[in-house]
XYZ file of C-alpha atoms in Angstrom:
503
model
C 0.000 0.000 0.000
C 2.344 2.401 1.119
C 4.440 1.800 -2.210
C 1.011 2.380 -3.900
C 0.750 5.772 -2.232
C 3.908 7.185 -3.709
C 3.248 6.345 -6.935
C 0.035 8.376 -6.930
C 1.842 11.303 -5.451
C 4.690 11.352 -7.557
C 2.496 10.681 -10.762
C 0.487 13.249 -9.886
C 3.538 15.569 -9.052
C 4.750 14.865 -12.549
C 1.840 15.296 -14.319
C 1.192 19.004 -13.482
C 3.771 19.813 -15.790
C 2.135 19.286 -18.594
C 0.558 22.630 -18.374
C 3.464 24.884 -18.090
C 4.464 22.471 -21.193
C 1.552 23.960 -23.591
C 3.405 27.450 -22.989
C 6.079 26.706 -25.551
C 4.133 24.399 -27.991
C 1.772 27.286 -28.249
C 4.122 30.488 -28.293
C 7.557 28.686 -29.724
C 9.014 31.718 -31.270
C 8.122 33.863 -28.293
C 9.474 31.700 -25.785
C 13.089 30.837 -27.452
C 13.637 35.055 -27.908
C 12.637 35.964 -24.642
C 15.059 32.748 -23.590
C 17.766 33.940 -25.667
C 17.658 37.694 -24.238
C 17.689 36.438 -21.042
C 20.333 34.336 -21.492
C 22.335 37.660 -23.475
C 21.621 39.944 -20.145
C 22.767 37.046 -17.618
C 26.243 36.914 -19.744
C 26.434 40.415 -20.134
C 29.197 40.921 -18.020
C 31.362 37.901 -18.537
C 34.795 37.904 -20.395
C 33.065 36.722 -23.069
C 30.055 38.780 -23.337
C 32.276 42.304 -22.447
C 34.520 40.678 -25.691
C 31.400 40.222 -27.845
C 29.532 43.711 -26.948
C 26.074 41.616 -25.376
C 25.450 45.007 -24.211
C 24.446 46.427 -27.850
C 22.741 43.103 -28.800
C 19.172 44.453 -29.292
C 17.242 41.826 -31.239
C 18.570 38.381 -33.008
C 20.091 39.636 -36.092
C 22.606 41.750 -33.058
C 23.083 38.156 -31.613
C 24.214 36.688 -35.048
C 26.336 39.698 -36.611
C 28.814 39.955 -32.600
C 28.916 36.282 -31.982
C 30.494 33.653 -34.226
C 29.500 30.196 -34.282
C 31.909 28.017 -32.393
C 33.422 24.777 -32.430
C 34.904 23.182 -29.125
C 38.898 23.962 -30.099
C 37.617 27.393 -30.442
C 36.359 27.810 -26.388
C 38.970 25.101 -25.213
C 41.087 27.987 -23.842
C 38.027 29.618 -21.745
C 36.783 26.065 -20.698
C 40.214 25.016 -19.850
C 41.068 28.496 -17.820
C 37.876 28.015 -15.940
C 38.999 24.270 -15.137
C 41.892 25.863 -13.514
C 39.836 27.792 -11.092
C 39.139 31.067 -13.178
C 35.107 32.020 -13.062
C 32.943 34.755 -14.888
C 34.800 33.708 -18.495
C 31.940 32.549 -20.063
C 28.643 32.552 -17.266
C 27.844 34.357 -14.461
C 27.645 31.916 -11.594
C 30.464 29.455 -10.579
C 31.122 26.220 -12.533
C 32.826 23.587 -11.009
C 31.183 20.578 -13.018
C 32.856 19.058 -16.342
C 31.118 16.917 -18.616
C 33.703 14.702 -20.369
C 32.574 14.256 -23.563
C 33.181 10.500 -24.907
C 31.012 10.828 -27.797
C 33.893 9.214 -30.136
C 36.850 7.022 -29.783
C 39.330 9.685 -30.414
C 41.985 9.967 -27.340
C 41.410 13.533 -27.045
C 38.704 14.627 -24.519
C 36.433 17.440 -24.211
C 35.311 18.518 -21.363
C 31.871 20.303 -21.339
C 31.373 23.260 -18.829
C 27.864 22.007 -16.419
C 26.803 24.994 -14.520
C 24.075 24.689 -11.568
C 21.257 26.180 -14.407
C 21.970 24.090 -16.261
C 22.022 20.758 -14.304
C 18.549 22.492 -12.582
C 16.429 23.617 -15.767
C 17.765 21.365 -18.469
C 18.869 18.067 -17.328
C 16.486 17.432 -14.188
C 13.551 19.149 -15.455
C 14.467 16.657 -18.254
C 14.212 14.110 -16.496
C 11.164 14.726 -14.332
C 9.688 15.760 -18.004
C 10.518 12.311 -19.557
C 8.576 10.428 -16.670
C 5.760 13.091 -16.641
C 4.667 12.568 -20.750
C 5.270 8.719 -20.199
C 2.694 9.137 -17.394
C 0.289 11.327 -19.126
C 0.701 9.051 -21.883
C 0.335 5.814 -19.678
C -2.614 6.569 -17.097
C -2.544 2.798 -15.064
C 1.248 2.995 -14.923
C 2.684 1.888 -11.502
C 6.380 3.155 -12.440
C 6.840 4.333 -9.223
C 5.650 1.103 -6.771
C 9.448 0.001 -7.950
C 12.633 1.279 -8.648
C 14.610 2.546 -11.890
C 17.707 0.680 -13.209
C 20.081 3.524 -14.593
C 23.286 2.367 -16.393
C 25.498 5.387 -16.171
C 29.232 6.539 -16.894
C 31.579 6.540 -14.393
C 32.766 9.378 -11.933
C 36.304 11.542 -11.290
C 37.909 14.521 -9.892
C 39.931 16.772 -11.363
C 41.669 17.213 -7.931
C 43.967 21.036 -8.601
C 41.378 23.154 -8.054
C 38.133 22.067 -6.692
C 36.698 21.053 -10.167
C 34.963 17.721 -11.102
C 34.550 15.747 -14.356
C 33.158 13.061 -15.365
C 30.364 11.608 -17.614
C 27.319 13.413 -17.532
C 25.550 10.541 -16.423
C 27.735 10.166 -13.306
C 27.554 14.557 -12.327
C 23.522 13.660 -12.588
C 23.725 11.105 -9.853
C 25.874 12.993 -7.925
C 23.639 15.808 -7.944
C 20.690 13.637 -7.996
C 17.205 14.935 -5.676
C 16.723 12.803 -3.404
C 13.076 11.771 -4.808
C 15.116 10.733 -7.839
C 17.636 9.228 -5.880
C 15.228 7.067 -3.744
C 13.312 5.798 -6.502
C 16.378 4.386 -8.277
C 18.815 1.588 -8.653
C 21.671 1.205 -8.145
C 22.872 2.735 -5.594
C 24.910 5.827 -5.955
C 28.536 4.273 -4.894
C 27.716 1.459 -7.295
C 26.140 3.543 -10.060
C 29.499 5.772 -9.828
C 32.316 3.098 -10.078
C 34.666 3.063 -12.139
C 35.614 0.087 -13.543
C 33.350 -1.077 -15.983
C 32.898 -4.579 -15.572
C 33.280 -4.530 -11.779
C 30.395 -2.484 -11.650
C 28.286 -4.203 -14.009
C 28.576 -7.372 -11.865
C 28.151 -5.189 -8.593
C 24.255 -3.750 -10.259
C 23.233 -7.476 -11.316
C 24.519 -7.817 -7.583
C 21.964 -5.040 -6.290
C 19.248 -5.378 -8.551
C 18.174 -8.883 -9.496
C 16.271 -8.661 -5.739
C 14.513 -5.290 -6.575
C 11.633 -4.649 -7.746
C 12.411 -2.635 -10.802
C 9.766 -1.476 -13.798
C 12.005 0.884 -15.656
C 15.393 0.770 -17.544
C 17.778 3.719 -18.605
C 20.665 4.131 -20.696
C 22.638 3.494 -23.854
C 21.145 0.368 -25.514
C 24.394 -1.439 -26.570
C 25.708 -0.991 -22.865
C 22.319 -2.238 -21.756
C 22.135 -5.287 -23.726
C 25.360 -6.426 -21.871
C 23.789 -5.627 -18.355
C 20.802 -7.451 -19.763
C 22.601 -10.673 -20.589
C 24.884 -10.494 -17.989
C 21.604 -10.731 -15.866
C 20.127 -14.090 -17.294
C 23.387 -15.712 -17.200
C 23.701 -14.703 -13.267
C 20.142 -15.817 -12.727
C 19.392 -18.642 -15.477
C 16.461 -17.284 -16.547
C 15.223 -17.252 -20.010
C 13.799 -13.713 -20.402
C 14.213 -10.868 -17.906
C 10.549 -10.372 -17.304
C 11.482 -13.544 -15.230
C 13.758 -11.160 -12.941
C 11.550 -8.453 -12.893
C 7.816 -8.899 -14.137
C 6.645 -5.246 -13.318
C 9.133 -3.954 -16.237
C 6.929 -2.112 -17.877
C 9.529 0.709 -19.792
C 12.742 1.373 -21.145
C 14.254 5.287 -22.169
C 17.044 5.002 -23.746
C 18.792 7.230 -26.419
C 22.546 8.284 -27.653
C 22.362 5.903 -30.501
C 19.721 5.093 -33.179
C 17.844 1.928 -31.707
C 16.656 0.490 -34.407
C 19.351 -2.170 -34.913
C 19.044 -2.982 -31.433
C 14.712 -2.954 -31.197
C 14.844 -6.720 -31.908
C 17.310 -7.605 -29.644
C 15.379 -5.707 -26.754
C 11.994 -7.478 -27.845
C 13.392 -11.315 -27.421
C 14.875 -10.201 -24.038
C 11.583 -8.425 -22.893
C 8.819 -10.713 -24.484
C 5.448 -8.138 -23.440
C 3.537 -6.518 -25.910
C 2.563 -3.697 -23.907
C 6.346 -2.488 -22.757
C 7.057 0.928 -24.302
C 10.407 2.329 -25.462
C 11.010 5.799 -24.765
C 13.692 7.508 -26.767
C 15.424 11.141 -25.958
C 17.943 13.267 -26.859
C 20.238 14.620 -24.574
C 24.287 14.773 -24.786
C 26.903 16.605 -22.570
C 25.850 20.172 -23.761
C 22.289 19.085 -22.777
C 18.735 17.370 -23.046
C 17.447 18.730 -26.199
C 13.666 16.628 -27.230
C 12.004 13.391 -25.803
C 9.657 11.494 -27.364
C 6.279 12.826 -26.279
C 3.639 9.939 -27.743
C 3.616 6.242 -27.335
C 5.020 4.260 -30.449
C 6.364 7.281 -31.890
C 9.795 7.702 -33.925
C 9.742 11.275 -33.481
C 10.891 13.852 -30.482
C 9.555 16.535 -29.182
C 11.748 19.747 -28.970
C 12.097 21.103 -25.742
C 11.999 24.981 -26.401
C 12.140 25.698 -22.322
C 15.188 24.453 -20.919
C 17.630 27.741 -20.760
C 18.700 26.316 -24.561
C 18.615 28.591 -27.445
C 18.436 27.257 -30.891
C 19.842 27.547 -34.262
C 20.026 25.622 -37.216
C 22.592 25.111 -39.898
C 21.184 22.777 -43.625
C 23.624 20.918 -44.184
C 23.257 21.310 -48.147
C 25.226 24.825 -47.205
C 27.045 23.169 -44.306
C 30.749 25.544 -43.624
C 31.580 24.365 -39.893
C 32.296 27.804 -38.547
C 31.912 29.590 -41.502
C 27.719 28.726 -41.917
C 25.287 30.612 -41.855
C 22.499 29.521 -38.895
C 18.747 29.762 -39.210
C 16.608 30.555 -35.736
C 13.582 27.484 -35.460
C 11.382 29.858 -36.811
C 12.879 29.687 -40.087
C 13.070 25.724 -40.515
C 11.533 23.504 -42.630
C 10.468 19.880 -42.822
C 12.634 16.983 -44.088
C 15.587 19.174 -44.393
C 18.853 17.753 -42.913
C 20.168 20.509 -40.336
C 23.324 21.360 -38.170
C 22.241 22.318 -34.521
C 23.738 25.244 -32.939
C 22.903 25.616 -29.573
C 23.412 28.573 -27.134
C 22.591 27.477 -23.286
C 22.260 28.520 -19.516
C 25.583 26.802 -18.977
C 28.078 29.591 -21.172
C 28.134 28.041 -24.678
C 27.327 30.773 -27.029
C 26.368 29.666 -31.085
C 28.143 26.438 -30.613
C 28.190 23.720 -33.090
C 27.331 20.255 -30.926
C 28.186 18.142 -34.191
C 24.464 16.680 -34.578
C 22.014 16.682 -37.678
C 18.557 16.361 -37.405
C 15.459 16.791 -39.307
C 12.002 18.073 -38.479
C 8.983 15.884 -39.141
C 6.633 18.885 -37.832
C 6.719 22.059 -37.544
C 3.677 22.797 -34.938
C 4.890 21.308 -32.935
C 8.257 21.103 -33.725
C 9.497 17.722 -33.549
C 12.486 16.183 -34.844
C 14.291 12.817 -35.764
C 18.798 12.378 -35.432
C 20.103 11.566 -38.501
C 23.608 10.940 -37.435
C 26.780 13.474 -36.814
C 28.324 16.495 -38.743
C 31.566 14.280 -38.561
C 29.881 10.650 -38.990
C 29.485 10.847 -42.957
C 30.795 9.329 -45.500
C 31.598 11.139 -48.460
C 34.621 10.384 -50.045
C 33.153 10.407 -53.931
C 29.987 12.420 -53.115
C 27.739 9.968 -51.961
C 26.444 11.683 -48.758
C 26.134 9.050 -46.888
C 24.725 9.337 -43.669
C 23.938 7.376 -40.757
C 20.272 7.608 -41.492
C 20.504 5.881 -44.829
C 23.085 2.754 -43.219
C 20.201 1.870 -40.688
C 17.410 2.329 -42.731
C 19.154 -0.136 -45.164
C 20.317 -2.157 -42.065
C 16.931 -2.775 -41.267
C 15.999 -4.010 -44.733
C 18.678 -6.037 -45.291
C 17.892 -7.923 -41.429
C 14.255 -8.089 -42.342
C 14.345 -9.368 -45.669
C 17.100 -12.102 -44.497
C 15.771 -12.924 -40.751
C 18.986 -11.879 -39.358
C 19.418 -9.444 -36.408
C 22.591 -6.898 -35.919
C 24.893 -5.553 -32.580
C 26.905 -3.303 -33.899
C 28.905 -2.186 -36.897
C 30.889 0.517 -38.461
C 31.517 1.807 -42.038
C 34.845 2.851 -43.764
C 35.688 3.995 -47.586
C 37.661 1.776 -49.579
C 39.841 4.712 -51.292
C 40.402 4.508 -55.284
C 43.607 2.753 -56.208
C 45.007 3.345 -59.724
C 42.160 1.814 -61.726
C 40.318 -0.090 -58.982
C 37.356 2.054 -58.403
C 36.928 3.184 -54.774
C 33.772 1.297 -52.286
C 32.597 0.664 -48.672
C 34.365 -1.577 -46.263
C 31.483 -2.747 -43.331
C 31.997 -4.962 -40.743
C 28.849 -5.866 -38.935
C 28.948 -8.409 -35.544
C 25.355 -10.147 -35.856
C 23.230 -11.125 -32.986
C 21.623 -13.598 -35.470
C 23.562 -14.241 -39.016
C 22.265 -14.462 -41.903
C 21.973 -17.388 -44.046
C 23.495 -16.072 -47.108
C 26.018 -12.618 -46.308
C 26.425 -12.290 -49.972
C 22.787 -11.638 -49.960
C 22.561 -9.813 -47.244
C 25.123 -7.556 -48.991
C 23.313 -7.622 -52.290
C 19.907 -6.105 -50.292
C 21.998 -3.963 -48.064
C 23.576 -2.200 -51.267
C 19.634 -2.044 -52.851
C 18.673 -0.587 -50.047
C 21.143 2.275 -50.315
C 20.548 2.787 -53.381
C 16.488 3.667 -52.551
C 17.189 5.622 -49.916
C 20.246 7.640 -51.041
C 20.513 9.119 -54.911
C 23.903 9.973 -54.427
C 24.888 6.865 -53.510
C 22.742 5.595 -56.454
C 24.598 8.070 -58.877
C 28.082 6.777 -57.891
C 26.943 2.801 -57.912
C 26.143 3.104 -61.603
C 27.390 0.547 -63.462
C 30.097 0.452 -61.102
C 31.781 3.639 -62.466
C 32.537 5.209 -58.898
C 31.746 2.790 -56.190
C 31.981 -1.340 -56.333
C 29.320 -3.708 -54.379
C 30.102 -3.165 -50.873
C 32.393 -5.384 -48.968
C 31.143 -6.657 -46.092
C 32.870 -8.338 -43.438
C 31.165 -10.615 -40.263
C 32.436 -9.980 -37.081
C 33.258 -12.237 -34.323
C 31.229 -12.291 -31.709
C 32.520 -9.620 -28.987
C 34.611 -7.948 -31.537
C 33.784 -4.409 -30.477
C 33.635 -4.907 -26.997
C 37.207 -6.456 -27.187
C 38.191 -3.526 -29.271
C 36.575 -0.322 -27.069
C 37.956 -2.672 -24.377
C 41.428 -2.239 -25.210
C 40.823 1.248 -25.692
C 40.094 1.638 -22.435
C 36.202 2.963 -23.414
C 34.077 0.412 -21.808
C 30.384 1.630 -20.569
C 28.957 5.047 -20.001
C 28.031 6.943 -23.664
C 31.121 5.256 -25.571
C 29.835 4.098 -28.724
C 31.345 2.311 -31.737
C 31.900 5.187 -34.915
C 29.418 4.360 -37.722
C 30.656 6.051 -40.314
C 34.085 7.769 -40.920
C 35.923 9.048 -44.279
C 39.250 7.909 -42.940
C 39.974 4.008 -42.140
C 41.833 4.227 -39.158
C 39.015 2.766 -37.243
C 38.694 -0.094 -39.566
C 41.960 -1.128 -39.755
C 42.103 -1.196 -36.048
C 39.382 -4.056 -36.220
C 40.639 -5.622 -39.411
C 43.348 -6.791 -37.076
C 41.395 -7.832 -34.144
C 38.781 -9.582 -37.021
């Protein structure tokens, strides 16, 4: 009973929200200038605002003509003087919390300023906003007679000058209410370890006794947890472990190769999937309806928005549209300006919008996660979408996998080199390749253009992976767990080659 009791206060609590909510899907354009003037006034007398004049910016088109758009390299001094110690560079109040971005498997880090707006109005308003539409959305839910699994990073301190980093999962749960806190699992010295695989065996530890109904986090990290759990139990689905699951949010990488995977391991036709959108620099759109593919903008958060097509795509050089200006099925940049001191900056995502009132949007992969070598544009959008065709059409299911050009070579035309690990192979992988390569083809005209006849780009070569091949390999680079992913899609091979030898 008691358990019973909280779950109608908190649902209730949660569900009030939805009215402040119909502020910005009725006003959008109203709500993101008086955001972005606010934000302009509060960094008015930074080092960076005195630098960029905030106190003549009058109206937007102020805004755009004083401050550039930005890439990290081009704040790494600021961010890296205010790790030291240094404060009013960039925000008003103080910032002592890092995000350390490990978006990609390149050694060098970024580290993502998290100021005490920021963590407050964007990420757990976030999260109280993602359990609030499931709610609305869900009316018998009992979400909250259990507990919350959360598969985080891990946690450390940068110990100079009383600064932390670590992955923004782990500065959450540090700074975690303690209504959040007591309605999840693990807890918080567990959640927070460091060692990936220790900890994974030390939440199966926890957990497997609790009563939990909802999972979040990456889905390739929480496959492994998932796995891990039936071999520690010997059960044959994990509705055996916990029969009240009734919802997963995940996000961070495209789920569809994964959906599958997810469905044999949680056999219940009324489980929902929730996906969002949120990185170091912030939550930016959760999905708002049940069964949907699309997210829902968040126009409220202290985040500003601007928007770059990638048809006229110049890194620092483009020229950014406000949301007022966008358009459906148009492949976009995001710039973002936010309550924790990034002004214009480029956060390397595309996305598109599949509606404009309200505005909601789909990823379609990274401003760096492309491949186009001979003009064939590919992006990750097109891979999975042909992914998906080329599992359904041969009954075969897909981990992970990742994409590199095979460069021209005297007369040998140029190509694409995959190697895919399969959670189910297929019967045939010359097939597979043959539909993969169709599939392409329908969804890309570039692509299509350049696979004429062969006169640019061969059949692609596609390699099968051993099982555990890019675990092994993020392994050895030392990127277990937390928001490291596998690269999908690169122009140069290095990551390729890297796995060619570990094949």
């Amino acid at each position: 009973m008691p358990f019973q009791f909280i779950n109608s206060i908190i649902t209730w609590f949660l569900k009030k929200r939805k009215h402040q909510m119909e502020l910005f899907l009725k006003y959008p354009t109203d709500v993101q200038q008086e955001l972005l003037f606010n934000l302009v006034a509060l960094g008015k007398y930074t080092e960076f605002g005195k630098t960029h004049k905030f106190s003549k910016i009058k109206n937007y088109e102020d805004f755009v003509n004083t401050v550039p758009i930005q890439k990290y390299e081009t704040i790494e001094p600021l961010i890296e003087r205010c790790r030291k110690g240094e404060q009013n560079l960039f925000w008003p109040t103080k910032i002592k919390w890092f995000a350390k971005s490990s978006g990609t498997t390149n050694a060098k880090s970024k580290f993502i300023p998290v100021s005490n707006e920021a963590l407050e109005e964007c990420h757990f308003n976030a999260g109280k906003d993602m359990l609030g539409l499931y709610i609305n959305n869900n009316e018998e839910t009992q979400l909250f007679t259990g507990k919350g699994l959360r598969l985080g990073g891990s946690s450390a301190i940068y110990e100079d000058n009383d600064t932390y980093f670590g992955d923004l999962s782990a500065i959450i749960i540090e700074n975690m209410p303690f209504w959040a806190d007591y309605s999840s699992a693990p807890k918080q010295e567990v959640a927070l370890m460091s060692e990936w695989e220790t900890k994974m065996e030390a939440i199966i530890d926890e957990t497997i006794q609790e009563n939990i109904t909802s999972l979040a986090g990456v889905p390739s990290w929480m496959l492994v947890l998932l796995n891990k759990v039936l071999e520690k139990t010997g059960k044959d689905n994990i509705l055996e472990v916990w029969p009240n699951l009734e919802v997963y949010f995940h996000g961070g990488v495209n789920f569809n190769p994964y959906r599958e995977q997810f469905k044999k391991l949680i056999p219940k036709k009324s489980f929902r999937y929730y996906e969002t959108y949120n990185a170091s620099e912030g939550f930016f759109a959760i999905q708002d309806r049940n069964n949907s593919d699309e997210l829902l903008l968040m126009l409220d958060y202290g985040i500003f928005y601007e928007f770059i097509p990638m048809s006229e795509y110049d890194g620092e050089n483009s020229k950014a549209i406000p949301l007022s200006a966008v358009k459906k099925d148009v492949n976009y940049a995001v710039v973002i300006t936010t309550n924790g001191g990034l002004w214009r900056y480029l956060i390397g995502d595309t996305v598109k919008f599949t509606s404009t009132n309200p505005y909601r949007i789909k990823i379609t992969g990274r401003t760096k996660h492309h491949i186009n070598v001979f003009g064939e544009e590919l992006i990750i959008e097109n891979a999975e979408e042909a992914l998906k065709s080329a599992c359904e059409k041969t009954n075969s299911t897909i981990k992970d996998y990742t994409v590199a050009p095979i460069f021209m070579n005297g007369n040998t035309n140029g190509g694409h080199e995959w190697i895919v690990e399969f959670e189910k192979q297929p019967q045939d992988l010359h097939f597979f390749t043959e539909i993969l390569d169709n599939a392409l083809k329908n969804c890309n005209s570039d692509y299509e253009a350049k696979r004429y006849n062969n006169m640019t780009l061969n059949m692609p070569k596609v390699h099968q992976a051993r099982t555990g091949l890019f675990y092994d390999w993020l392994k050895m680079k030392g990127k277990l767990g937390g928001q490291h992913k596998v690269p999908r899609l690169s122009n140069k091979r290095d990551f390729i080659e890297e796995l060619n030898e570990l094949l």
